Amino acid sequence: MNFNEIKTIISEACKKYGVEEYEVSYSIGENISAETLKDEISAFSSGESATVYFRCIVDGHMGYASTSFFDNDEIDDLVIRASDNAKAIENDDVVVIFKGSESYGKTTAPEPERVDAVELKNKALELQKKTYAYNDAVVDGTQSLAMSFRDEVYLYNSHGLELSNRVGMTGCYVVAVVNKDGESRDNFEFAESIDGEKFDELPKKAVDGALDKI
């Protein structure tokens, strides 16, 4: 179910139940990561999550409801639950649904990239191999991880305000463990990339940082 479908169900439910002022937002996220220990993948995770949030003003009070289940009846029921919640409130706090600003700036951030599981696993293994190869002082306990996440948020309200935003990041890190002259130290380094110069330099930075502590 996409946000346009959710908006339609919410709008029709609000008309049906007499709710005139409301706001609905939809948040969806994806994340994936691959972690290594020694020379193999030790952990892998991948997941998606999505939630609809609804709030409305009934008799001067604000009511809330949310769900992570997406079918017509459940979305319709959000309006009922939020309305009942508003009716149960007894304080006289002033509540509003923001009508929006006259204008909004445009982001210059690049579109978040999507990275598949195979690429992330390969990048984590490559990073781990380069870290061990960089210096003989690197010992077991050294870890490398590659990850990517992407989040999207959509908002719509009864005043006609409609906004959306998308953020994401792909990156990696190394925790280098070294042993020199019987003394062990570790060091963490992170890069917001799984390609290029930052990626290539990460093993050196992690290992040199650990050696500098000895």
CSV table of C-alpha atoms in Angstrom, one decimal:
chain,number,residue,atom,x,y,z
A,1,MET,CA,0.0,0.0,0.0
A,2,ASN,CA,1.5,3.3,-1.1
A,3,PHE,CA,1.0,6.8,0.5
A,4,ASN,CA,-1.6,7.9,-2.1
A,5,GLU,CA,-3.7,4.9,-1.2
A,6,ILE,CA,-3.3,5.6,2.5
A,7,LYS,CA,-4.3,9.3,2.0
A,8,THR,CA,-7.4,8.3,0.2
A,9,ILE,CA,-8.6,5.8,2.8
A,10,ILE,CA,-7.8,8.4,5.6
A,11,SER,CA,-9.7,11.2,3.8
A,12,GLU,CA,-12.7,9.1,3.2
A,13,ALA,CA,-12.7,7.8,6.8
A,14,CYS,CA,-12.5,11.4,8.2
A,15,LYS,CA,-15.5,12.4,6.1
A,16,LYS,CA,-17.4,9.3,7.3
A,17,TYR,CA,-16.6,10.0,11.0
A,18,GLY,CA,-16.9,13.8,10.9
A,19,VAL,CA,-13.2,14.6,11.5
A,20,GLU,CA,-12.4,17.9,9.8
A,21,GLU,CA,-8.9,18.7,10.9
A,22,TYR,CA,-6.2,16.0,10.7
A,23,GLU,CA,-2.7,15.1,9.7
A,24,VAL,CA,-1.3,11.8,8.4
A,25,SER,CA,2.4,10.8,8.0
A,26,TYR,CA,4.0,7.7,6.6
A,27,SER,CA,7.5,6.6,7.4
A,28,ILE,CA,9.3,3.8,5.6
A,29,GLY,CA,12.9,2.6,6.1
A,30,GLU,CA,15.3,0.0,4.7
A,31,ASN,CA,18.6,-1.1,6.2
A,32,ILE,CA,21.2,-3.7,5.3
A,33,SER,CA,24.6,-4.5,6.8
A,34,ALA,CA,27.3,-7.2,6.5
A,35,GLU,CA,30.0,-7.7,9.2
A,36,THR,CA,33.2,-9.8,9.1
A,37,LEU,CA,35.3,-11.5,11.6
A,38,LYS,CA,38.6,-13.1,10.6
A,39,ASP,CA,38.1,-13.9,6.9
A,40,GLU,CA,34.3,-14.5,6.6
A,41,ILE,CA,31.0,-12.9,7.1
A,42,SER,CA,30.1,-13.2,10.8
A,43,ALA,CA,26.8,-11.3,10.7
A,44,PHE,CA,24.3,-10.1,8.2
A,45,SER,CA,21.0,-8.2,8.6
A,46,SER,CA,18.4,-6.8,6.3
A,47,GLY,CA,15.1,-5.3,7.1
A,48,GLU,CA,12.3,-3.0,6.2
A,49,SER,CA,9.9,-1.1,8.4
A,50,ALA,CA,6.9,1.1,7.8
A,51,THR,CA,4.4,3.0,10.0
A,52,VAL,CA,1.5,5.3,9.5
A,53,TYR,CA,0.9,8.0,12.1
A,54,PHE,CA,-2.4,9.9,12.3
A,55,ARG,CA,-3.6,12.8,14.5
A,56,CYS,CA,-6.7,14.8,14.5
A,57,ILE,CA,-8.5,17.5,16.4
A,58,VAL,CA,-11.9,16.7,17.9
A,59,ASP,CA,-13.8,19.1,20.2
A,60,GLY,CA,-10.6,21.1,20.6
A,61,HIS,CA,-8.5,18.2,21.7
A,62,MET,CA,-5.7,16.3,19.8
A,63,GLY,CA,-5.9,12.5,19.4
A,64,TYR,CA,-3.2,10.2,18.1
A,65,ALA,CA,-3.0,6.7,16.6
A,66,SER,CA,-0.5,4.7,14.6
A,67,THR,CA,-0.2,1.3,12.9
A,68,SER,CA,2.3,-0.8,11.1
A,69,PHE,CA,-0.4,-3.0,9.5
A,70,PHE,CA,-1.6,-2.0,6.1
A,71,ASP,CA,-5.0,-3.0,5.1
A,72,ASN,CA,-8.1,-0.8,4.5
A,73,ASP,CA,-9.8,-1.7,7.8
A,74,GLU,CA,-6.8,-1.0,9.9
A,75,ILE,CA,-6.1,2.4,8.2
A,76,ASP,CA,-9.8,3.3,8.6
A,77,ASP,CA,-9.6,2.3,12.2
A,78,LEU,CA,-6.8,4.8,12.8
A,79,VAL,CA,-9.4,7.6,12.5
A,80,ILE,CA,-11.7,6.0,15.1
A,81,ARG,CA,-8.9,5.4,17.6
A,82,ALA,CA,-7.5,8.8,17.3
A,83,SER,CA,-10.9,10.4,17.6
A,84,ASP,CA,-11.7,8.3,20.8
A,85,ASN,CA,-8.3,9.3,22.2
A,86,ALA,CA,-9.1,13.0,21.6
A,87,LYS,CA,-12.5,12.7,23.3
A,88,ALA,CA,-10.9,11.2,26.4
A,89,ILE,CA,-8.6,14.2,27.0
A,90,GLU,CA,-9.8,16.6,29.7
A,91,ASN,CA,-7.2,19.4,29.7
A,92,ASP,CA,-7.6,22.6,27.8
A,93,ASP,CA,-4.2,22.9,26.1
A,94,VAL,CA,-4.3,24.7,22.8
A,95,VAL,CA,-3.7,22.3,19.9
A,96,VAL,CA,-3.1,23.0,16.2
A,97,ILE,CA,-2.5,21.2,12.9
A,98,PHE,CA,0.2,23.3,11.2
A,99,LYS,CA,-1.0,24.7,7.9
A,100,GLY,CA,2.5,25.0,6.4
A,101,SER,CA,4.9,27.7,5.4
A,102,GLU,CA,4.7,29.9,2.4
A,103,SER,CA,7.8,28.2,0.8
A,104,TYR,CA,10.3,25.5,1.4
A,105,GLY,CA,13.9,25.2,0.4
A,106,LYS,CA,15.0,22.5,-1.9
A,107,THR,CA,17.6,20.0,-0.7
A,108,THR,CA,20.9,19.7,-2.6
A,109,ALA,CA,21.7,16.3,-1.1
A,110,PRO,CA,22.1,13.5,-3.7
A,111,GLU,CA,19.5,10.7,-4.0
A,112,PRO,CA,20.3,8.0,-1.5
A,113,GLU,CA,21.8,5.0,-3.3
A,114,ARG,CA,20.5,1.5,-3.0
A,115,VAL,CA,23.2,-1.2,-2.5
A,116,ASP,CA,22.4,-4.9,-2.8
A,117,ALA,CA,23.4,-7.6,-0.3
A,118,VAL,CA,26.0,-9.2,-2.4
A,119,GLU,CA,27.9,-6.0,-3.0
A,120,LEU,CA,27.9,-5.1,0.7
A,121,LYS,CA,29.2,-8.6,1.7
A,122,ASN,CA,31.9,-8.3,-0.9
A,123,LYS,CA,32.9,-4.8,0.3
A,124,ALA,CA,33.1,-6.0,3.9
A,125,LEU,CA,35.3,-8.9,3.0
A,126,GLU,CA,37.5,-6.7,0.8
A,127,LEU,CA,37.9,-4.3,3.6
A,128,GLN,CA,38.8,-7.0,6.1
A,129,LYS,CA,41.4,-8.5,3.7
A,130,LYS,CA,43.0,-5.2,3.1
A,131,THR,CA,43.2,-4.5,6.8
A,132,TYR,CA,45.0,-7.8,7.5
A,133,ALA,CA,47.3,-7.3,4.6
A,134,TYR,CA,48.3,-3.8,5.5
A,135,ASN,CA,50.5,-4.7,8.6
A,136,ASP,CA,51.6,-7.9,10.2
A,137,ALA,CA,50.7,-6.5,13.6
A,138,VAL,CA,47.0,-6.9,12.8
A,139,VAL,CA,45.5,-9.8,14.8
A,140,ASP,CA,42.2,-11.7,15.2
A,141,GLY,CA,39.5,-9.6,16.7
A,142,THR,CA,39.7,-7.1,13.8
A,143,GLN,CA,36.3,-6.5,12.3
A,144,SER,CA,35.0,-4.8,9.1
A,145,LEU,CA,31.4,-3.8,8.3
A,146,ALA,CA,29.6,-2.3,5.3
A,147,MET,CA,26.1,-0.9,5.7
A,148,SER,CA,23.4,1.0,3.9
A,149,PHE,CA,20.2,2.6,5.0
A,150,ARG,CA,17.4,4.6,3.4
A,151,ASP,CA,14.4,6.4,5.1
A,152,GLU,CA,11.5,8.1,3.5
A,153,VAL,CA,8.8,10.3,5.2
A,154,TYR,CA,5.6,11.6,3.7
A,155,LEU,CA,3.1,14.0,5.3
A,156,TYR,CA,-0.3,15.3,4.3
A,157,ASN,CA,-2.9,17.2,6.3
A,158,SER,CA,-6.5,18.6,5.9
A,159,HIS,CA,-5.2,22.1,5.1
A,160,GLY,CA,-3.6,20.8,1.9
A,161,LEU,CA,0.0,20.6,3.1
A,162,GLU,CA,1.9,17.8,1.4
A,163,LEU,CA,5.6,17.2,2.0
A,164,SER,CA,8.1,14.4,1.6
A,165,ASN,CA,11.7,13.8,2.5
A,166,ARG,CA,14.2,11.1,1.7
A,167,VAL,CA,17.5,10.5,3.5
A,168,GLY,CA,20.1,7.7,3.4
A,169,MET,CA,23.7,6.7,3.8
A,170,THR,CA,26.1,4.0,2.7
A,171,GLY,CA,29.3,3.5,4.6
A,172,CYS,CA,31.7,1.2,6.3
A,173,TYR,CA,34.0,0.9,9.3
A,174,VAL,CA,37.0,-1.0,10.5
A,175,VAL,CA,37.9,-1.9,14.1
A,176,ALA,CA,41.6,-2.8,13.8
A,177,VAL,CA,43.2,-4.8,16.6
A,178,VAL,CA,47.0,-4.9,16.6
A,179,ASN,CA,49.6,-6.6,18.8
A,180,LYS,CA,53.1,-5.2,18.9
A,181,ASP,CA,55.8,-6.3,21.4
A,182,GLY,CA,53.2,-8.1,23.5
A,183,GLU,CA,50.9,-5.0,23.8
A,184,SER,CA,47.5,-4.9,22.1
A,185,ARG,CA,45.4,-1.9,21.1
A,186,ASP,CA,42.4,-1.3,18.9
A,187,ASN,CA,41.1,1.6,16.8
A,188,PHE,CA,37.8,2.4,15.1
A,189,GLU,CA,37.6,4.3,11.8
A,190,PHE,CA,34.5,5.1,9.7
A,191,ALA,CA,34.0,6.2,6.1
A,192,GLU,CA,30.8,7.4,4.4
A,193,SER,CA,31.5,5.4,1.3
A,194,ILE,CA,32.1,1.9,0.1
A,195,ASP,CA,34.2,3.0,-2.9
A,196,GLY,CA,37.0,5.4,-3.8
A,197,GLU,CA,39.7,7.0,-1.8
A,198,LYS,CA,38.0,7.0,1.6
A,199,PHE,CA,37.3,3.3,1.3
A,200,ASP,CA,40.8,2.5,0.2
A,201,GLU,CA,42.4,4.5,3.0
A,202,LEU,CA,40.3,3.1,5.8
A,203,PRO,CA,42.5,0.0,6.7
A,204,LYS,CA,45.6,2.3,6.9
A,205,LYS,CA,43.8,4.8,9.1
A,206,ALA,CA,42.4,2.1,11.4
A,207,VAL,CA,45.7,0.2,11.8
A,208,ASP,CA,48.0,3.2,12.1
A,209,GLY,CA,45.6,4.7,14.7
A,210,ALA,CA,45.8,1.5,16.7
A,211,LEU,CA,49.6,1.3,16.5
A,212,ASP,CA,49.9,5.0,17.5
A,213,LYS,CA,48.3,4.0,20.9
A,214,ILE,CA,51.2,1.6,21.7
